[in-house]
PDB file of C-alpha atoms and ligand atoms in Angstrom:
ATOM      1  CA  MET Z 138     -23.871   2.801  11.771  1.00  0.00           C
ATOM      2  CA  ASN Z 139     -21.819  -0.582  10.966  1.00  0.00           C
ATOM      3  CA  SER Z 140     -18.367  -0.007   9.334  1.00  0.00           C
ATOM      4  CA  ILE Z 141     -16.184  -2.758   7.729  1.00  0.00           C
ATOM      5  CA  PRO Z 142     -13.274  -3.757   9.968  1.00  0.00           C
ATOM      6  CA  TYR Z 143     -10.287  -1.404   9.940  1.00  0.00           C
ATOM      7  CA  SER Z 144     -12.197   1.258   8.096  1.00  0.00           C
ATOM      8  CA  ARG Z 145     -12.673   3.723  11.139  1.00  0.00           C
ATOM      9  CA  LEU Z 146      -9.996   2.004  13.199  1.00  0.00           C
ATOM     10  CA  ALA Z 147      -7.292   2.780  10.761  1.00  0.00           C
ATOM     11  CA  LEU Z 148      -7.690   6.425  11.681  1.00  0.00           C
ATOM     12  CA  ILE Z 149      -6.461   5.806  15.251  1.00  0.00           C
ATOM     13  CA  TYR Z 150      -4.971   2.239  15.008  1.00  0.00           C
ATOM     14  CA  ASP Z 151      -1.363   3.616  15.759  1.00  0.00           C
ATOM     15  CA  ARG Z 152      -2.573   5.419  18.871  1.00  0.00           C
ATOM     16  CA  VAL Z 153      -4.583   2.402  20.046  1.00  0.00           C
ATOM     17  CA  MET Z 154      -1.407   0.222  19.380  1.00  0.00           C
ATOM     18  CA  ALA Z 155       1.036   2.833  21.009  1.00  0.00           C
ATOM     19  CA  HIS Z 156       2.166   0.203  23.613  1.00  0.00           C
ATOM     20  CA  VAL Z 157       3.475  -2.241  20.797  1.00  0.00           C
ATOM     21  CA  ASN Z 158       7.235  -2.149  20.340  1.00  0.00           C
ATOM     22  CA  TYR Z 159       7.385  -2.735  16.779  1.00  0.00           C
ATOM     23  CA  LYS Z 160      10.989  -1.857  16.543  1.00  0.00           C
ATOM     24  CA  MET Z 161      11.739  -4.833  18.733  1.00  0.00           C
ATOM     25  CA  TRP Z 162       9.269  -6.950  16.869  1.00  0.00           C
ATOM     26  CA  ALA Z 163      10.956  -6.034  13.430  1.00  0.00           C
ATOM     27  CA  GLN Z 164      14.313  -6.985  15.081  1.00  0.00           C
ATOM     28  CA  HIS Z 165      12.903 -10.411  15.883  1.00  0.00           C
ATOM     29  CA  ILE Z 166      11.515 -10.807  12.350  1.00  0.00           C
ATOM     30  CA  ASN Z 167      14.973  -9.889  11.178  1.00  0.00           C
ATOM     31  CA  THR Z 168      16.458 -12.746  13.316  1.00  0.00           C
ATOM     32  CA  LEU Z 169      13.877 -15.213  11.949  1.00  0.00           C
ATOM     33  CA  LEU Z 170      14.579 -14.116   8.361  1.00  0.00           C
ATOM     34  CA  GLN Z 171      18.137 -15.700   8.743  1.00  0.00           C
ATOM     35  CA  PHE Z 172      16.532 -19.031   8.880  1.00  0.00           C
ATOM     36  CA  SER Z 173      15.855 -18.669   5.177  1.00  0.00           C
ATOM     37  CA  ASP Z 174      17.991 -20.959   2.592  1.00  0.00           C
ATOM     38  CA  ILE Z 175      18.255 -17.947   0.305  1.00  0.00           C
ATOM     39  CA  LYS Z 176      19.304 -14.496   0.788  1.00  0.00           C
ATOM     40  CA  VAL Z 177      16.238 -12.256   1.597  1.00  0.00           C
ATOM     41  CA  ARG Z 178      16.399  -9.299  -0.744  1.00  0.00           C
ATOM     42  CA  SER Z 179      12.545  -8.872  -1.363  1.00  0.00           C
ATOM     43  CA  ILE Z 180       9.861  -9.090   1.406  1.00  0.00           C
ATOM     44  CA  LEU Z 181       6.132  -8.765   1.330  1.00  0.00           C
ATOM     45  CA  ASP Z 182       4.209  -7.871   4.331  1.00  0.00           C
ATOM     46  CA  ILE Z 183       0.932  -9.557   3.313  1.00  0.00           C
ATOM     47  CA  SER Z 184      -1.282  -7.721   5.833  1.00  0.00           C
ATOM     48  CA  CYS Z 185       0.923  -4.796   6.760  1.00  0.00           C
ATOM     49  CA  GLY Z 186      -1.856  -2.708   8.356  1.00  0.00           C
ATOM     50  CA  THR Z 187      -0.295   0.762   8.991  1.00  0.00           C
ATOM     51  CA  GLY Z 188       3.160  -0.503   8.033  1.00  0.00           C
ATOM     52  CA  LYS Z 189       4.797  -0.212  11.327  1.00  0.00           C
ATOM     53  CA  HIS Z 190       6.908  -3.168  10.771  1.00  0.00           C
ATOM     54  CA  ILE Z 191       7.957  -2.083   7.302  1.00  0.00           C
ATOM     55  CA  LYS Z 192       9.128   1.137   8.802  1.00  0.00           C
ATOM     56  CA  PHE Z 193      11.847  -0.821  10.699  1.00  0.00           C
ATOM     57  CA  LEU Z 194      12.388  -3.860   8.052  1.00  0.00           C
ATOM     58  CA  SER Z 195      13.514  -1.243   5.280  1.00  0.00           C
ATOM     59  CA  SER Z 196      17.004  -1.207   4.156  1.00  0.00           C
ATOM     60  CA  LYS Z 197      18.701  -0.036   1.185  1.00  0.00           C
ATOM     61  CA  ARG Z 198      19.425  -3.591   0.278  1.00  0.00           C
ATOM     62  CA  ARG Z 199      16.003  -4.792   0.390  1.00  0.00           C
ATOM     63  CA  GLU Z 200      12.691  -4.295  -1.734  1.00  0.00           C
ATOM     64  CA  ILE Z 201       9.661  -4.285   0.573  1.00  0.00           C
ATOM     65  CA  VAL Z 202       6.088  -4.383  -0.584  1.00  0.00           C
ATOM     66  CA  GLY Z 203       3.167  -3.836   1.738  1.00  0.00           C
ATOM     67  CA  ALA Z 204      -0.335  -5.329   1.058  1.00  0.00           C
ATOM     68  CA  ASP Z 205      -3.500  -5.271   3.163  1.00  0.00           C
ATOM     69  CA  LEU Z 206      -7.350  -5.706   2.654  1.00  0.00           C
ATOM     70  CA  SER Z 207      -7.892  -2.241   4.209  1.00  0.00           C
ATOM     71  CA  PHE Z 208      -7.373   0.586   1.879  1.00  0.00           C
ATOM     72  CA  GLN Z 209      -7.737   3.139   5.018  1.00  0.00           C
ATOM     73  CA  MET Z 210      -4.856   1.074   6.795  1.00  0.00           C
ATOM     74  CA  LEU Z 211      -2.693   1.416   3.777  1.00  0.00           C
ATOM     75  CA  LYS Z 212      -3.186   5.148   3.508  1.00  0.00           C
ATOM     76  CA  ALA Z 213      -1.798   5.385   6.979  1.00  0.00           C
ATOM     77  CA  ALA Z 214       1.075   3.073   6.022  1.00  0.00           C
ATOM     78  CA  GLN Z 215       1.868   5.463   3.287  1.00  0.00           C
ATOM     79  CA  VAL Z 216       1.974   8.423   5.712  1.00  0.00           C
ATOM     80  CA  ASN Z 217       4.083   6.292   8.218  1.00  0.00           C
ATOM     81  CA  ASN Z 218       6.570   5.363   5.506  1.00  0.00           C
ATOM     82  CA  ASN Z 219       6.940   9.098   4.369  1.00  0.00           C
ATOM     83  CA  LYS Z 220       5.437   8.467   1.002  1.00  0.00           C
ATOM     84  CA  GLY Z 221       8.681   6.701   0.151  1.00  0.00           C
ATOM     85  CA  LYS Z 222       9.302   4.193  -2.571  1.00  0.00           C
ATOM     86  CA  THR Z 223       7.536   1.350  -0.697  1.00  0.00           C
ATOM     87  CA  PRO Z 224       4.421   0.106  -2.917  1.00  0.00           C
ATOM     88  CA  PHE Z 225       1.451  -0.364  -0.886  1.00  0.00           C
ATOM     89  CA  ILE Z 226      -1.317  -2.371  -2.560  1.00  0.00           C
ATOM     90  CA  THR Z 227      -4.781  -3.508  -1.675  1.00  0.00           C
ATOM     91  CA  ASN Z 228      -5.120  -7.239  -1.606  1.00  0.00           C
ATOM     92  CA  ASP Z 229      -6.701 -10.163  -0.193  1.00  0.00           C
ATOM     93  CA  ALA Z 230      -3.943 -12.434   1.284  1.00  0.00           C
ATOM     94  CA  ARG Z 231      -5.882 -15.388   0.081  1.00  0.00           C
ATOM     95  CA  GLN Z 232      -5.790 -14.210  -3.602  1.00  0.00           C
ATOM     96  CA  THR Z 233      -3.216 -11.626  -4.547  1.00  0.00           C
ATOM     97  CA  ALA Z 234      -2.046 -10.083  -7.786  1.00  0.00           C
ATOM     98  CA  PHE Z 235       1.531 -10.783  -7.326  1.00  0.00           C
ATOM     99  CA  LYS Z 236       3.524 -12.883  -9.850  1.00  0.00           C
ATOM    100  CA  ALA Z 237       4.503 -16.531  -8.908  1.00  0.00           C
ATOM    101  CA  ASN Z 238       8.089 -16.950  -7.309  1.00  0.00           C
ATOM    102  CA  ALA Z 239       8.042 -13.081  -6.612  1.00  0.00           C
ATOM    103  CA  PHE Z 240       9.451 -12.855  -3.125  1.00  0.00           C
ATOM    104  CA  ASP Z 241      12.202 -14.384  -0.999  1.00  0.00           C
ATOM    105  CA  ALA Z 242      10.020 -13.850   2.162  1.00  0.00           C
ATOM    106  CA  VAL Z 243       6.592 -13.212   3.140  1.00  0.00           C
ATOM    107  CA  VAL Z 244       5.496 -12.119   6.621  1.00  0.00           C
ATOM    108  CA  MET Z 245       2.098 -11.741   8.197  1.00  0.00           C
ATOM    109  CA  MET Z 246       2.228 -10.162  11.675  1.00  0.00           C
ATOM    110  CA  TYR Z 247       0.181  -9.454  14.751  1.00  0.00           C
ATOM    111  CA  ASP Z 248      -2.657 -11.816  14.650  1.00  0.00           C
ATOM    112  CA  SER Z 249      -3.520 -11.069  11.101  1.00  0.00           C
ATOM    113  CA  ILE Z 250      -3.844 -14.659  10.364  1.00  0.00           C
ATOM    114  CA  ASN Z 251      -6.353 -15.050  13.096  1.00  0.00           C
ATOM    115  CA  TYR Z 252      -8.698 -13.323  10.699  1.00  0.00           C
ATOM    116  CA  MET Z 253      -8.792 -16.409   8.375  1.00  0.00           C
ATOM    117  CA  LEU Z 254     -11.896 -17.690  10.096  1.00  0.00           C
ATOM    118  CA  GLU Z 255     -12.329 -21.071   8.236  1.00  0.00           C
ATOM    119  CA  LYS Z 256      -9.454 -23.636   7.908  1.00  0.00           C
ATOM    120  CA  SER Z 257     -10.277 -23.558   4.250  1.00  0.00           C
ATOM    121  CA  ASP Z 258      -9.113 -19.681   4.337  1.00  0.00           C
ATOM    122  CA  VAL Z 259      -5.978 -20.794   5.869  1.00  0.00           C
ATOM    123  CA  ILE Z 260      -5.289 -23.345   3.244  1.00  0.00           C
ATOM    124  CA  LEU Z 261      -6.016 -20.838   0.498  1.00  0.00           C
ATOM    125  CA  LEU Z 262      -3.668 -18.304   2.098  1.00  0.00           C
ATOM    126  CA  PHE Z 263      -0.829 -20.974   2.495  1.00  0.00           C
ATOM    127  CA  ASP Z 264      -1.131 -22.045  -1.147  1.00  0.00           C
ATOM    128  CA  GLU Z 265      -1.143 -18.318  -2.271  1.00  0.00           C
ATOM    129  CA  VAL Z 266       1.880 -17.598  -0.395  1.00  0.00           C
ATOM    130  CA  CYS Z 267       3.593 -20.712  -1.649  1.00  0.00           C
ATOM    131  CA  ARG Z 268       2.723 -19.504  -5.181  1.00  0.00           C
ATOM    132  CA  ILE Z 269       4.429 -16.197  -4.632  1.00  0.00           C
ATOM    133  CA  LEU Z 270       7.351 -17.307  -2.721  1.00  0.00           C
ATOM    134  CA  LYS Z 271      10.589 -18.380  -4.282  1.00  0.00           C
ATOM    135  CA  THR Z 272      11.906 -21.752  -3.678  1.00  0.00           C
ATOM    136  CA  GLY Z 273      13.856 -21.691  -0.445  1.00  0.00           C
ATOM    137  CA  GLY Z 274      12.018 -18.489   0.697  1.00  0.00           C
ATOM    138  CA  ILE Z 275      10.326 -18.417   3.967  1.00  0.00           C
ATOM    139  CA  PHE Z 276       6.908 -17.517   5.430  1.00  0.00           C
ATOM    140  CA  ILE Z 277       6.933 -16.099   8.829  1.00  0.00           C
ATOM    141  CA  PHE Z 278       3.734 -15.439  10.778  1.00  0.00           C
ATOM    142  CA  ASP Z 279       2.579 -15.222  14.181  1.00  0.00           C
ATOM    143  CA  PHE Z 280      -0.685 -16.168  16.073  1.00  0.00           C
ATOM    144  CA  VAL Z 281      -2.318 -15.097  19.384  1.00  0.00           C
ATOM    145  CA  THR Z 282      -2.911 -18.008  22.038  1.00  0.00           C
ATOM    146  CA  GLU Z 283      -6.106 -18.531  23.982  1.00  0.00           C
ATOM    147  CA  GLN Z 284      -3.809 -18.181  26.904  1.00  0.00           C
ATOM    148  CA  ALA Z 285      -3.139 -14.498  26.013  1.00  0.00           C
ATOM    149  CA  LEU Z 286      -6.751 -13.820  25.370  1.00  0.00           C
ATOM    150  CA  THR Z 287      -8.171 -15.220  28.502  1.00  0.00           C
ATOM    151  CA  ASP Z 288      -5.452 -13.538  30.561  1.00  0.00           C
ATOM    152  CA  SER Z 289      -5.908 -10.111  29.146  1.00  0.00           C
ATOM    153  CA  TYR Z 290      -8.587  -9.704  26.674  1.00  0.00           C
ATOM    154  CA  ASP Z 291     -11.626 -11.569  27.946  1.00  0.00           C
ATOM    155  CA  ASP Z 292     -14.355  -9.151  28.958  1.00  0.00           C
ATOM    156  CA  TYR Z 293     -12.029  -6.136  28.399  1.00  0.00           C
ATOM    157  CA  TYR Z 294     -13.022  -2.731  28.162  1.00  0.00           C
ATOM    158  CA  GLU Z 295     -10.912   0.370  27.039  1.00  0.00           C
ATOM    159  CA  SER Z 296     -11.956   3.747  25.907  1.00  0.00           C
ATOM    160  CA  ASN Z 297      -9.914   6.998  25.049  1.00  0.00           C
ATOM    161  CA  SER Z 298     -10.348  10.247  22.717  1.00  0.00           C
ATOM    162  CA  TRP Z 299      -7.770  12.263  20.519  1.00  0.00           C
ATOM    163  CA  ASP Z 300      -8.772  15.155  18.333  1.00  0.00           C
ATOM    164  CA  GLY Z 301     -12.281  15.008  18.575  1.00  0.00           C
ATOM    165  CA  LEU Z 302     -12.535  11.338  17.923  1.00  0.00           C
ATOM    166  CA  ALA Z 303     -13.559   9.048  20.867  1.00  0.00           C
ATOM    167  CA  TYR Z 304     -13.803   5.319  20.955  1.00  0.00           C
ATOM    168  CA  GLU Z 305     -14.960   2.358  23.220  1.00  0.00           C
ATOM    169  CA  ARG Z 306     -13.595  -1.111  22.849  1.00  0.00           C
ATOM    170  CA  HIS Z 307     -15.103  -4.111  24.223  1.00  0.00           C
ATOM    171  CA  SER Z 308     -13.263  -7.593  23.798  1.00  0.00           C
ATOM    172  CA  TRP Z 309     -14.348 -10.958  24.820  1.00  0.00           C
ATOM    173  CA  PHE Z 310     -13.312 -14.509  24.192  1.00  0.00           C
ATOM    174  CA  SER Z 311     -16.121 -17.075  23.249  1.00  0.00           C
ATOM    175  CA  LYS Z 312     -14.739 -20.582  24.491  1.00  0.00           C
ATOM    176  CA  LYS Z 313     -17.422 -22.457  22.762  1.00  0.00           C
ATOM    177  CA  ASP Z 314     -16.503 -21.349  19.240  1.00  0.00           C
ATOM    178  CA  LYS Z 315     -13.017 -19.918  19.972  1.00  0.00           C
ATOM    179  CA  PHE Z 316     -13.763 -16.825  18.511  1.00  0.00           C
ATOM    180  CA  GLN Z 317     -12.077 -13.607  19.955  1.00  0.00           C
ATOM    181  CA  HIS Z 318     -14.494 -10.651  19.545  1.00  0.00           C
ATOM    182  CA  ASN Z 319     -13.173  -7.079  19.426  1.00  0.00           C
ATOM    183  CA  GLU Z 320     -16.006  -4.545  19.018  1.00  0.00           C
ATOM    184  CA  PHE Z 321     -15.355  -0.857  18.740  1.00  0.00           C
ATOM    185  CA  ILE Z 322     -17.679   2.054  18.797  1.00  0.00           C
ATOM    186  CA  PHE Z 323     -16.371   5.366  17.256  1.00  0.00           C
ATOM    187  CA  LEU Z 324     -17.797   8.676  17.935  1.00  0.00           C
ATOM    188  CA  PHE Z 325     -16.750  11.688  15.541  1.00  0.00           C
ATOM    189  CA  ASN Z 326     -18.474  14.259  13.578  1.00  0.00           C
ATOM    190  CA  GLY Z 327     -21.512  13.729  15.853  1.00  0.00           C
ATOM    191  CA  LYS Z 328     -21.937  10.271  14.453  1.00  0.00           C
ATOM    192  CA  SER Z 329     -21.447   6.897  15.764  1.00  0.00           C
ATOM    193  CA  TYR Z 330     -19.942   4.048  14.037  1.00  0.00           C
ATOM    194  CA  LYS Z 331     -19.377   0.348  15.165  1.00  0.00           C
ATOM    195  CA  GLU Z 332     -16.758  -1.905  13.875  1.00  0.00           C
ATOM    196  CA  SER Z 333     -17.020  -5.809  14.758  1.00  0.00           C
ATOM    197  CA  HIS Z 334     -13.720  -7.825  14.508  1.00  0.00           C
ATOM    198  CA  ILE Z 335     -13.867 -11.470  14.707  1.00  0.00           C
ATOM    199  CA  GLN Z 336     -10.665 -13.805  15.093  1.00  0.00           C
ATOM    200  CA  ILE Z 337     -10.432 -17.479  15.297  1.00  0.00           C
ATOM    201  CA  ILE Z 338      -7.933 -18.904  17.877  1.00  0.00           C
ATOM    202  CA  HIS Z 339      -6.532 -22.312  16.985  1.00  0.00           C
ATOM    203  CA  ASP Z 340      -4.362 -24.274  19.374  1.00  0.00           C
ATOM    204  CA  LEU Z 341      -0.662 -24.979  18.481  1.00  0.00           C
ATOM    205  CA  ASN Z 342      -1.335 -28.507  17.160  1.00  0.00           C
ATOM    206  CA  GLU Z 343      -4.166 -27.120  14.920  1.00  0.00           C
ATOM    207  CA  TRP Z 344      -1.712 -24.585  13.520  1.00  0.00           C
ATOM    208  CA  ARG Z 345       0.866 -27.432  12.776  1.00  0.00           C
ATOM    209  CA  SER Z 346      -1.544 -29.599  11.123  1.00  0.00           C
ATOM    210  CA  LEU Z 347      -2.675 -26.588   8.896  1.00  0.00           C
ATOM    211  CA  VAL Z 348       0.674 -26.093   7.891  1.00  0.00           C
ATOM    212  CA  LYS Z 349       1.143 -29.902   7.220  1.00  0.00           C
ATOM    213  CA  LYS Z 350      -1.728 -29.564   4.814  1.00  0.00           C
ATOM    214  CA  SER Z 351       0.180 -27.054   2.843  1.00  0.00           C
ATOM    215  CA  LYS Z 352       3.207 -27.320   0.446  1.00  0.00           C
ATOM    216  CA  MET Z 353       5.539 -25.553   3.016  1.00  0.00           C
ATOM    217  CA  GLN Z 354       7.475 -27.061   5.615  1.00  0.00           C
ATOM    218  CA  LEU Z 355       7.350 -25.846   9.354  1.00  0.00           C
ATOM    219  CA  SER Z 356      10.933 -25.262   9.966  1.00  0.00           C
ATOM    220  CA  HIS Z 357      10.696 -23.511  13.342  1.00  0.00           C
ATOM    221  CA  GLU Z 358       8.276 -22.461  15.859  1.00  0.00           C
ATOM    222  CA  PHE Z 359       9.164 -19.857  18.795  1.00  0.00           C
ATOM    223  CA  SER Z 360       7.463 -18.577  21.814  1.00  0.00           C
ATOM    224  CA  ASN Z 361       6.718 -14.864  22.247  1.00  0.00           C
ATOM    225  CA  PHE Z 362       9.737 -13.055  21.042  1.00  0.00           C
ATOM    226  CA  SER Z 363      12.165 -15.490  21.980  1.00  0.00           C
ATOM    227  CA  LEU Z 364      14.060 -18.195  20.320  1.00  0.00           C
ATOM    228  CA  LEU Z 365      12.532 -20.729  22.680  1.00  0.00           C
ATOM    229  CA  ALA Z 366      10.020 -23.417  21.897  1.00  0.00           C
ATOM    230  CA  PRO Z 367       6.358 -22.567  22.696  1.00  0.00           C
ATOM    231  CA  ASP Z 368       4.744 -23.969  25.858  1.00  0.00           C
ATOM    232  CA  LYS Z 369       1.432 -23.844  27.613  1.00  0.00           C
ATOM    233  CA  TYR Z 370       2.233 -20.349  28.687  1.00  0.00           C
ATOM    234  CA  SER Z 371       3.050 -18.965  25.272  1.00  0.00           C
ATOM    235  CA  GLU Z 372       0.956 -15.920  24.567  1.00  0.00           C
ATOM    236  CA  ARG Z 373       2.210 -15.419  20.891  1.00  0.00           C
ATOM    237  CA  ILE Z 374       3.761 -17.966  18.709  1.00  0.00           C
ATOM    238  CA  HIS Z 375       5.983 -17.233  15.620  1.00  0.00           C
ATOM    239  CA  PHE Z 376       5.988 -19.930  12.835  1.00  0.00           C
ATOM    240  CA  VAL Z 377       8.694 -20.119  10.142  1.00  0.00           C
ATOM    241  CA  CYS Z 378       7.779 -22.177   7.043  1.00  0.00           C
ATOM    242  CA  LYS Z 379       9.830 -22.889   4.081  1.00  0.00           C
ATOM    243  CA  LYS Z 380       9.034 -23.399   0.415  1.00  0.00           C
ATOM    244  CA  VAL Z 381      11.169 -26.373  -0.210  1.00  0.00           C
ATOM    245  CA  PHE Z 382      10.627 -27.196  -3.701  1.00  0.00           C
TER     246      PHE Z 382
HETATM  247  C1  LIG B 413      -4.212  -6.607  13.922  1.00  0.00           C
HETATM  248  S1  LIG B 413      -3.914  -6.002  12.350  1.00  0.00           S
HETATM  249  C2  LIG B 413      -2.129  -6.104  12.026  1.00  0.00           C
HETATM  250  C3  LIG B 413      -1.725  -5.056  11.129  1.00  0.00           C
HETATM  251  C4  LIG B 413      -0.057  -5.022  11.140  1.00  0.00           C
HETATM  252  N1  LIG B 413       0.347  -6.397  10.651  1.00  0.00           N
HETATM  253  C5  LIG B 413       0.507  -4.705  12.466  1.00  0.00           C
HETATM  254  O1  LIG B 413       1.371  -5.392  12.964  1.00  0.00           O
HETATM  255  O2  LIG B 413       0.166  -3.570  12.966  1.00  0.00           O
HETATM  256  C6  LIG B 413      -4.668  -6.960  11.237  1.00  0.00           C
HETATM  257  C7  LIG B 413      -4.574  -6.772   9.681  1.00  0.00           C
HETATM  258  O3  LIG B 413      -5.026  -7.714   8.917  1.00  0.00           O
HETATM  259  C8  LIG B 413      -5.565  -7.226   7.736  1.00  0.00           C
HETATM  260  N2  LIG B 413      -6.325  -8.336   7.126  1.00  0.00           N
HETATM  261  C9  LIG B 413      -7.553  -8.921   7.720  1.00  0.00           C
HETATM  262  N3  LIG B 413      -7.918  -9.859   6.735  1.00  0.00           N
HETATM  263  C10 LIG B 413      -7.184  -9.719   5.795  1.00  0.00           C
HETATM  264  C11 LIG B 413      -7.091 -10.481   4.445  1.00  0.00           C
HETATM  265  N4  LIG B 413      -8.033 -11.325   4.193  1.00  0.00           N
HETATM  266  N5  LIG B 413      -6.097 -10.103   3.595  1.00  0.00           N
HETATM  267  C12 LIG B 413      -5.197  -9.211   3.944  1.00  0.00           C
HETATM  268  N6  LIG B 413      -5.182  -8.418   5.166  1.00  0.00           N
HETATM  269  C13 LIG B 413      -6.165  -8.871   5.839  1.00  0.00           C
HETATM  270  C14 LIG B 413      -6.491  -6.041   8.463  1.00  0.00           C
HETATM  271  O4  LIG B 413      -6.994  -5.125   7.403  1.00  0.00           O
HETATM  272  C15 LIG B 413      -5.349  -5.541   9.479  1.00  0.00           C
HETATM  273  O5  LIG B 413      -4.860  -4.393   8.743  1.00  0.00           O
END
């Protein structure tokens, strides 16, 4: 049976991603938030998944909102954030229900932008982020590079099981169309479910030119989790964009 992306994966996402150091990642985001021209008191994580960044970005002096396309991921986000006061809202990042000028910062982490398969989707996303950002506010996003995928996730297999739920993952990179495929088969309750994920991999110059088409300005670009400029060895790149008018 085919399932929509993240509907089944949500049940075990945090275990599959147990190797990810979200605390360190959130510290990096906090560093990048300092590039904002305005004091950051309100943040939207526009594809927050299970809310692991939010957990570490939260503070008394900040309002944080989590949004995601996947209701199941948001359910896990609520549990991860102790059913606290953070609102979690189902939204497509390309067209949200938030008011104009609502946030000081918007973040979109961990390859989420790579799900915007058409360049027109990226443009829609940038227009939407610009609409809901305050003037002087910033948009921080990261993208995975072809280097990372060909190094580690081309023809990659993984399998595991917990609490009666087993999964197999096969990942491969298609050089021809620059698509990264992640296919999951889940077995539980005697049934099998397949989830197919596709992400587009643009190169650094393509991302730069997409930002140029938006009303935001690219203010900084950083390699991996450093404050160094990206190079051909970068596996993940963080962009900091500003709404300047
Ligand atoms: C790799 S996960 C990252 C989740 C989270 N940011 C993290 O760091 O763990 C990608 C997320 O993007 C979300 N997503 C994909 N397409 C989306 C869209 N059009 N609008 C909002 N979220 C989307 C997925 O539901 C998923 O939660």
